[in-house]
Amino acid sequence: MKFNEIATVSGKPGLYKILKPTRSGVILESMDEKKGKLVVGANQRVSVLSEISMYTMTEEGASPLEDIMIKIETEFKGDIGLDSTADADELQAFLKHVLPDYDEDKVYPSDIKKLVSWYKIIRAHAPEVLEKQPEENEG
């Protein structure tokens, strides 16, 4: 599985594996023990993880979620020492450690909570996604 095969649905907790498109939307499978299937129509907001970034103070202005999660995995190997119920100060200190130049005005504690919970879901159900991919040479 890859980052572009994992989605989040606005208003629903957790992450979903993208199974296949339909005429009016997409079929998703929850990334948990239940593996529940869900058909999401065009009227619901589905975000593919490979298209999500966090605001930074860098020239680019954002850092891809995939890069941040791979960095967390490389550094912590799953033992991040906090969960999504941590208080705002703990969450911000964690992100500051992982992404020192994140934009504190635009990245809210709720965003960091999602990052932590999504990381844990991916680590449990699709750990291969967190392995640093070798750079593909353009040929």
CSV table of C-alpha atoms in Angstrom, one decimal:
chain,number,residue,atom,x,y,z
A,1,MET,CA,0.0,0.0,0.0
A,2,LYS,CA,1.1,3.6,-0.6
A,3,PHE,CA,0.1,7.0,0.7
A,4,ASN,CA,-2.0,7.7,-2.4
A,5,GLU,CA,-4.1,4.6,-1.6
A,6,ILE,CA,-5.1,5.9,1.9
A,7,ALA,CA,-7.9,8.5,2.4
A,8,THR,CA,-9.7,10.4,5.2
A,9,VAL,CA,-13.3,11.3,5.0
A,10,SER,CA,-14.5,14.6,6.4
A,11,GLY,CA,-16.7,14.1,9.5
A,12,LYS,CA,-15.6,10.4,10.0
A,13,PRO,CA,-12.8,9.3,12.3
A,14,GLY,CA,-10.0,7.1,11.1
A,15,LEU,CA,-8.4,6.3,7.8
A,16,TYR,CA,-9.7,4.3,4.8
A,17,LYS,CA,-8.1,2.2,2.1
A,18,ILE,CA,-9.2,3.3,-1.3
A,19,LEU,CA,-10.6,0.1,-3.1
A,20,LYS,CA,-12.0,1.4,-6.3
A,21,PRO,CA,-13.9,4.3,-7.9
A,22,THR,CA,-17.5,4.0,-8.8
A,23,ARG,CA,-19.6,6.2,-11.2
A,24,SER,CA,-20.7,8.4,-8.3
A,25,GLY,CA,-17.8,8.3,-5.9
A,26,VAL,CA,-15.4,5.7,-4.4
A,27,ILE,CA,-15.5,2.5,-2.4
A,28,LEU,CA,-13.4,2.7,0.8
A,29,GLU,CA,-12.5,0.1,3.5
A,30,SER,CA,-11.8,1.2,7.0
A,31,MET,CA,-8.3,0.7,8.2
A,32,ASP,CA,-9.2,-1.1,11.5
A,33,GLU,CA,-10.0,-4.5,12.7
A,34,LYS,CA,-13.6,-4.3,11.4
A,35,LYS,CA,-12.5,-3.6,7.8
A,36,GLY,CA,-16.0,-2.1,7.1
A,37,LYS,CA,-16.7,-1.0,3.6
A,38,LEU,CA,-18.1,2.4,2.8
A,39,VAL,CA,-19.3,3.9,-0.5
A,40,VAL,CA,-18.6,7.7,-0.5
A,41,GLY,CA,-20.4,9.9,-2.9
A,42,ALA,CA,-19.2,13.0,-4.6
A,43,ASN,CA,-20.9,15.2,-2.0
A,44,GLN,CA,-18.6,14.0,0.8
A,45,ARG,CA,-15.1,15.4,1.1
A,46,VAL,CA,-12.5,12.7,0.7
A,47,SER,CA,-8.8,13.6,1.1
A,48,VAL,CA,-6.0,11.4,-0.2
A,49,LEU,CA,-3.1,11.4,2.3
A,50,SER,CA,-0.6,11.9,-0.4
A,51,GLU,CA,-2.2,15.3,-1.1
A,52,ILE,CA,-2.2,16.5,2.5
A,53,SER,CA,0.6,18.8,3.9
A,54,MET,CA,1.3,20.8,7.0
A,55,TYR,CA,2.1,24.5,7.0
A,56,THR,CA,5.7,25.4,7.5
A,57,MET,CA,7.7,28.7,7.6
A,58,THR,CA,9.9,27.4,4.8
A,59,GLU,CA,10.1,28.8,1.3
A,60,GLU,CA,7.8,26.0,0.1
A,61,GLY,CA,5.3,26.9,2.8
A,62,ALA,CA,4.3,23.3,3.5
A,63,SER,CA,5.7,19.9,4.2
A,64,PRO,CA,4.0,16.7,2.8
A,65,LEU,CA,2.3,14.5,5.4
A,66,GLU,CA,4.1,11.5,3.9
A,67,ASP,CA,7.5,13.0,4.6
A,68,ILE,CA,6.5,14.0,8.2
A,69,MET,CA,5.2,10.4,9.0
A,70,ILE,CA,8.3,8.8,7.5
A,71,LYS,CA,10.4,11.1,9.7
A,72,ILE,CA,8.4,10.1,12.8
A,73,GLU,CA,8.8,6.4,12.0
A,74,THR,CA,12.6,6.8,11.4
A,75,GLU,CA,13.1,8.6,14.6
A,76,PHE,CA,10.6,6.9,17.0
A,77,LYS,CA,9.9,3.5,15.5
A,78,GLY,CA,6.3,3.6,16.7
A,79,ASP,CA,7.1,4.7,20.3
A,80,ILE,CA,6.1,8.4,20.1
A,81,GLY,CA,5.3,8.6,23.8
A,82,LEU,CA,2.0,10.3,23.4
A,83,ASP,CA,-1.5,9.7,22.0
A,84,SER,CA,-4.2,11.8,20.5
A,85,THR,CA,-5.5,12.6,24.0
A,86,ALA,CA,-2.3,14.5,24.9
A,87,ASP,CA,-2.7,18.2,25.8
A,88,ALA,CA,-1.9,21.0,23.3
A,89,ASP,CA,1.5,21.8,24.8
A,90,GLU,CA,2.7,18.2,24.5
A,91,LEU,CA,1.3,17.9,20.9
A,92,GLN,CA,3.0,21.1,19.9
A,93,ALA,CA,6.3,20.1,21.5
A,94,PHE,CA,6.2,16.8,19.6
A,95,LEU,CA,5.6,18.4,16.3
A,96,LYS,CA,8.3,21.1,17.0
A,97,HIS,CA,10.7,18.2,17.5
A,98,VAL,CA,9.7,16.4,14.3
A,99,LEU,CA,9.1,19.5,12.1
A,100,PRO,CA,11.0,22.4,13.7
A,101,ASP,CA,9.8,25.0,11.2
A,102,TYR,CA,6.0,24.2,11.3
A,103,ASP,CA,3.8,27.3,11.2
A,104,GLU,CA,2.4,27.6,14.8
A,105,ASP,CA,-0.3,30.0,13.6
A,106,LYS,CA,-1.7,27.8,11.0
A,107,VAL,CA,-1.2,24.3,12.4
A,108,TYR,CA,-3.7,23.7,15.3
A,109,PRO,CA,-3.5,21.1,18.1
A,110,SER,CA,-6.4,19.3,16.4
A,111,ASP,CA,-4.2,18.9,13.3
A,112,ILE,CA,-1.4,17.4,15.4
A,113,LYS,CA,-3.9,15.0,17.1
A,114,LYS,CA,-4.9,13.8,13.6
A,115,LEU,CA,-1.3,13.3,12.7
A,116,VAL,CA,-0.7,11.2,15.8
A,117,SER,CA,-3.8,9.1,15.4
A,118,TRP,CA,-3.2,8.6,11.7
A,119,TYR,CA,0.4,7.6,12.3
A,120,LYS,CA,-0.7,5.0,14.8
A,121,ILE,CA,-3.4,3.6,12.4
A,122,ILE,CA,-0.9,3.4,9.5
A,123,ARG,CA,1.8,1.8,11.8
A,124,ALA,CA,-0.7,-0.9,12.9
A,125,HIS,CA,-2.4,-1.6,9.6
A,126,ALA,CA,0.0,-0.6,6.8
A,127,PRO,CA,3.5,-0.2,8.3
A,128,GLU,CA,5.2,-0.6,4.8
A,129,VAL,CA,3.9,2.8,3.9
A,130,LEU,CA,6.2,4.3,6.6
A,131,GLU,CA,9.4,2.8,5.1
A,132,LYS,CA,11.5,5.3,3.3
A,133,GLN,CA,11.1,4.6,-0.4
A,134,PRO,CA,14.3,4.6,-2.5
A,135,GLU,CA,14.5,7.5,-4.8
A,136,GLU,CA,13.4,6.6,-8.3
A,137,ASN,CA,15.9,7.8,-10.9
A,138,GLU,CA,14.4,9.6,-13.8
A,139,GLY,CA,15.7,7.9,-16.9
